[in-house]
C-alpha positions as a LaTeX table, in Angstrom:
\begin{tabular}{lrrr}
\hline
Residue & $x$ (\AA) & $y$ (\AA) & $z$ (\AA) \\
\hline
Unk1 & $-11.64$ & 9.77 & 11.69 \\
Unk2 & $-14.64$ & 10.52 & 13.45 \\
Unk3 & $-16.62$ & 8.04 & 12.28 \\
Unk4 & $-14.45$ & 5.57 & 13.35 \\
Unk5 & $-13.92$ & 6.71 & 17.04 \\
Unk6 & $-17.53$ & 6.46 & 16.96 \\
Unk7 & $-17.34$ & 3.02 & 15.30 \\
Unk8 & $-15.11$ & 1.96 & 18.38 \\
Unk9 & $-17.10$ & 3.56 & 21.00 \\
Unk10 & $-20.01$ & 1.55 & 19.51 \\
Unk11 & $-18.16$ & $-1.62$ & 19.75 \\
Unk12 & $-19.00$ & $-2.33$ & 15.87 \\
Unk13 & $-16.29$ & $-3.97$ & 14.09 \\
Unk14 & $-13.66$ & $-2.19$ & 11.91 \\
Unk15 & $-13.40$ & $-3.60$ & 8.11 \\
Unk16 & $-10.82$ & $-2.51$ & 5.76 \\
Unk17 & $-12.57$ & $-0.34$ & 4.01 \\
Unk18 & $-12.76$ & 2.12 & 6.50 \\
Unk19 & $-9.01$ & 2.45 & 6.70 \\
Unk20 & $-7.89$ & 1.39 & 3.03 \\
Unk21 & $-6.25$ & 4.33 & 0.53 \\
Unk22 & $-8.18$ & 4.49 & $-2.71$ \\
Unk23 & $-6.55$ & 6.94 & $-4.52$ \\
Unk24 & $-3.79$ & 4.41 & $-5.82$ \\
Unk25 & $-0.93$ & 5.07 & $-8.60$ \\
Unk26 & $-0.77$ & 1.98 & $-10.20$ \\
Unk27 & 1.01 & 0.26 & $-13.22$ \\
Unk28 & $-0.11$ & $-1.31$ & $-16.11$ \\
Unk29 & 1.34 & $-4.57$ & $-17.25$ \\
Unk30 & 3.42 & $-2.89$ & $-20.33$ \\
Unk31 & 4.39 & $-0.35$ & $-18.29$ \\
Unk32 & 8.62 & $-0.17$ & $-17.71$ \\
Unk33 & 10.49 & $-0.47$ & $-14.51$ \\
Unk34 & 11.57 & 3.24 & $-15.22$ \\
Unk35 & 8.44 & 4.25 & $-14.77$ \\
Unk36 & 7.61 & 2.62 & $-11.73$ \\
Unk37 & 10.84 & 3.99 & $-10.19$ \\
Unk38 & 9.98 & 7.40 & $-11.13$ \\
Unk39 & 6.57 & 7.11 & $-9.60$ \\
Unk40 & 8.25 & 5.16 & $-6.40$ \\
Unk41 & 10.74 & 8.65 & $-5.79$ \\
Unk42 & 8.26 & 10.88 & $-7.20$ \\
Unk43 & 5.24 & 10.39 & $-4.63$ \\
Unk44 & 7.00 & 8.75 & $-2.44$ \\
Unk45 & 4.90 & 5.37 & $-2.60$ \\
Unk46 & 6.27 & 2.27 & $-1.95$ \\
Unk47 & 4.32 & $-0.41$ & $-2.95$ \\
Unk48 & 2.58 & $-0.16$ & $-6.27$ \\
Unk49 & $-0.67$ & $-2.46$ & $-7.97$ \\
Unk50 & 0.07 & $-3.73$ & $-11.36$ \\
Unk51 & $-3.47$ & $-4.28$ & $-13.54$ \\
Unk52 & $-4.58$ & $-5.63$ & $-16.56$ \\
Unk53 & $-5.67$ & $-4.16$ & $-19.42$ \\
Unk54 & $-9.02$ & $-5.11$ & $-18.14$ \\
Unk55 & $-7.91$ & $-3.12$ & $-14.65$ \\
Unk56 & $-7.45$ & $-6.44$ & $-13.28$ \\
Unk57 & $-4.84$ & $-6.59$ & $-10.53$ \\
Unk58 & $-2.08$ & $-9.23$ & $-11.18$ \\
Unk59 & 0.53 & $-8.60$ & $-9.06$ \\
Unk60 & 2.38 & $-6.23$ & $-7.31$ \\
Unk61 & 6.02 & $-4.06$ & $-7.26$ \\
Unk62 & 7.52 & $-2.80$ & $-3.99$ \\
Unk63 & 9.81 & $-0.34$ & $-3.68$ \\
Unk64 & 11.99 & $-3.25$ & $-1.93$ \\
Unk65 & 11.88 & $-4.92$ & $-5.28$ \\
Unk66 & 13.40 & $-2.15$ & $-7.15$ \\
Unk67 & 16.21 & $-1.70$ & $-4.78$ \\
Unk68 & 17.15 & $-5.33$ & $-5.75$ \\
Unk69 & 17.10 & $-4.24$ & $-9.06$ \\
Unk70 & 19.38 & $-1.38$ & $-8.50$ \\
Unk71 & 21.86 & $-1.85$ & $-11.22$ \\
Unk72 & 23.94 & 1.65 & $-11.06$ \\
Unk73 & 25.39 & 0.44 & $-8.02$ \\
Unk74 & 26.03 & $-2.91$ & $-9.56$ \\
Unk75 & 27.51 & $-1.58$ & $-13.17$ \\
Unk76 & 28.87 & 1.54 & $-12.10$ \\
Unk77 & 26.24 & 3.26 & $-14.27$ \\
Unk78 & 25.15 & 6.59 & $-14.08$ \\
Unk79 & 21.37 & 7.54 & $-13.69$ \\
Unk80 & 20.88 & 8.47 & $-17.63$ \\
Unk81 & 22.48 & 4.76 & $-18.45$ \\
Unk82 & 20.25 & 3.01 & $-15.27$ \\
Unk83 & 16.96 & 4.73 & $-16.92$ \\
Unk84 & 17.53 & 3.58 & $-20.23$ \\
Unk85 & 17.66 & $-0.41$ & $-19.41$ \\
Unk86 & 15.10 & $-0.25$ & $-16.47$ \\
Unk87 & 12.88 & 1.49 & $-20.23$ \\
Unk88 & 14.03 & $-2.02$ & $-21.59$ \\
Unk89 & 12.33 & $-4.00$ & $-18.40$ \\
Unk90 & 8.11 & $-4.26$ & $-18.33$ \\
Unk91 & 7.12 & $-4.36$ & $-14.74$ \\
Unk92 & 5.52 & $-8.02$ & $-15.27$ \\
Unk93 & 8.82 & $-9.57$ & $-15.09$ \\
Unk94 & 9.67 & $-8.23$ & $-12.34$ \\
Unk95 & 6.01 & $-8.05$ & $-10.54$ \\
Unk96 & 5.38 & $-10.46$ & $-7.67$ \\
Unk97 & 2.28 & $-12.56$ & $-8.65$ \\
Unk98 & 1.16 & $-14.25$ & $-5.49$ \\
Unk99 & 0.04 & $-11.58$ & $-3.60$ \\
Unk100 & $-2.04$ & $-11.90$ & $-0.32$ \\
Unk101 & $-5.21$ & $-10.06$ & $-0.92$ \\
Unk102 & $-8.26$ & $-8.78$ & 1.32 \\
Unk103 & $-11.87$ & $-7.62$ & 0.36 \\
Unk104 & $-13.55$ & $-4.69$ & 1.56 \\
Unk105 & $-15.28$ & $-6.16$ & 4.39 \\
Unk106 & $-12.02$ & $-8.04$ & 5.80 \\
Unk107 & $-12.45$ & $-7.31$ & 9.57 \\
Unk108 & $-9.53$ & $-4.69$ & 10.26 \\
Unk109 & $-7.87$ & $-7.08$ & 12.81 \\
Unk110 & $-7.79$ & $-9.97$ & 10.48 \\
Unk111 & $-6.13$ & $-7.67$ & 8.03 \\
Unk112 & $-3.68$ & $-6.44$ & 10.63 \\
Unk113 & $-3.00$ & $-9.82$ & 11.74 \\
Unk114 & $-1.97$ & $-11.28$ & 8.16 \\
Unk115 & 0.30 & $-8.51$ & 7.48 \\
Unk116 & 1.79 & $-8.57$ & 10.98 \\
Unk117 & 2.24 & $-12.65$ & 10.77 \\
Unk118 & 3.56 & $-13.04$ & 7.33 \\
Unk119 & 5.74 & $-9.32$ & 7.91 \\
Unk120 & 3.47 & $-8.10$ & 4.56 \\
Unk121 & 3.88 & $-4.32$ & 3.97 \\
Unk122 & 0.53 & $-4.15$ & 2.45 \\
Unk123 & $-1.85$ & $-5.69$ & 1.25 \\
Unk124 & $-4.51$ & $-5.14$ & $-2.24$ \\
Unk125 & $-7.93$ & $-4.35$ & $-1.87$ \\
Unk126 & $-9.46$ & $-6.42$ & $-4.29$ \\
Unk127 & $-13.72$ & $-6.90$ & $-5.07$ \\
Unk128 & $-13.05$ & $-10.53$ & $-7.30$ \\
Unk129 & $-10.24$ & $-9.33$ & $-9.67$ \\
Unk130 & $-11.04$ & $-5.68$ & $-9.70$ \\
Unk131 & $-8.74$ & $-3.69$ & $-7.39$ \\
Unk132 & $-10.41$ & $-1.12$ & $-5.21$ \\
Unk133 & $-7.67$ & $-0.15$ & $-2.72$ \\
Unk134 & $-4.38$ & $-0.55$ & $-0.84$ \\
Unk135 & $-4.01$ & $-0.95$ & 3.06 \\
Unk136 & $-0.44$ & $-0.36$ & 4.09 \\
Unk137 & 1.59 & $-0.13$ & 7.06 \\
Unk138 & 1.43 & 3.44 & 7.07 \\
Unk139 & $-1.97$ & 3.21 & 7.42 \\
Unk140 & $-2.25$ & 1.49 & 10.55 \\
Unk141 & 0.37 & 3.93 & 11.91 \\
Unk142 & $-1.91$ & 6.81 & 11.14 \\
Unk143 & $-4.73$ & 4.77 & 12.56 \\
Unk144 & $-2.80$ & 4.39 & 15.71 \\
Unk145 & $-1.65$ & 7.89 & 16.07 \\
Unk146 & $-4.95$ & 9.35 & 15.70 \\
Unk147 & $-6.08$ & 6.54 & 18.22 \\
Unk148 & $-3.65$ & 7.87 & 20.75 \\
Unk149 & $-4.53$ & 11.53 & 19.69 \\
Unk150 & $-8.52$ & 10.76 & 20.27 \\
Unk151 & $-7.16$ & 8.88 & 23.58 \\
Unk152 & $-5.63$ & 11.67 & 24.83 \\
Unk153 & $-7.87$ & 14.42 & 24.17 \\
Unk154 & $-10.76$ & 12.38 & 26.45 \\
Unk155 & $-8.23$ & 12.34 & 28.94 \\
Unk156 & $-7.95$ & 15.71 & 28.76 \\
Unk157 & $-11.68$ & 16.62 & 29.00 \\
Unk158 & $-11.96$ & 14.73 & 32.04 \\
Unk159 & $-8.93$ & 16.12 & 33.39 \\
Unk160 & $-11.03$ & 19.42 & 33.04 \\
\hline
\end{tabular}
């Protein structure tokens, strides 16, 4: 976080990759909407690339999606009987396709301007087709709070 304090102090301008998670879980095309759920409660994730096998991204699954998919409440089905037809469901039916998408060197603001405007949760990281990252809402918050954390600890220093 350092580095981008110093970035800011600098005036140079922020780009998405210095803020963007790489360490993604993703899905692959064949993979079932069990799984993704799993994953989803698992590691607590809620927004999940979907690749190729190539490791092309094509599309998307949000945890929003599979809460529209919740079909226990629905069916009055218990968890074993829910698992067995989300096994049944590949996440490419379910997948959103059209998904806004940013490059490394989007300028942070433009980023957090799209995803503010359109009410986007996150948005893929993508070099061409390849996907390198995710930038989420979360990760603005932490941005933010560590902002307000550096903010306040120059504050203090020249309170001193």
């Amino acid at each position: 976080m350092l580095a981008i304090h110093e970035m800011i102090k600098n005036n140079v301008m922020l780009k998405v990759k210095d803020l963007m998670t790489t360490e993604l879980f993703t899905l692959k095309e064949n993979d079932n909407l069990n799984i993704s759920k799993f994953l989803m409660e698992n590691k607590k994730i809620r927004h999940m690339p979907v690749i190729n096998h190539r490791h092309e991204f094509i599309g998307l699954i949000t945890q929003r999606d599979l809460l529209a998919m919740n079909i226990s409440t629905l069916a009055d089905l218990d968890e074993e009987q829910e698992a067995d037809i989300l096994k049944g469901i590949p996440v490419v039916e379910v997948m959103r396709e059209e998904i806004a998408t940013v490059t490394p060197d989007t300028d942070l603001q433009d980023a957090a301007k799209l995803m503010f405007d359109h009410k986007y949760g996150c948005l893929p990281v993508l070099d061409g087709k390849k996907l390198l990252g995710i930038i989420t809402e979360a990760d603005f918050v932490r941005l933010t709070w560590k902002l307000l954390q550096y903010a306040k600890e120059r504050q203090d220093e020249q309170n001193d």
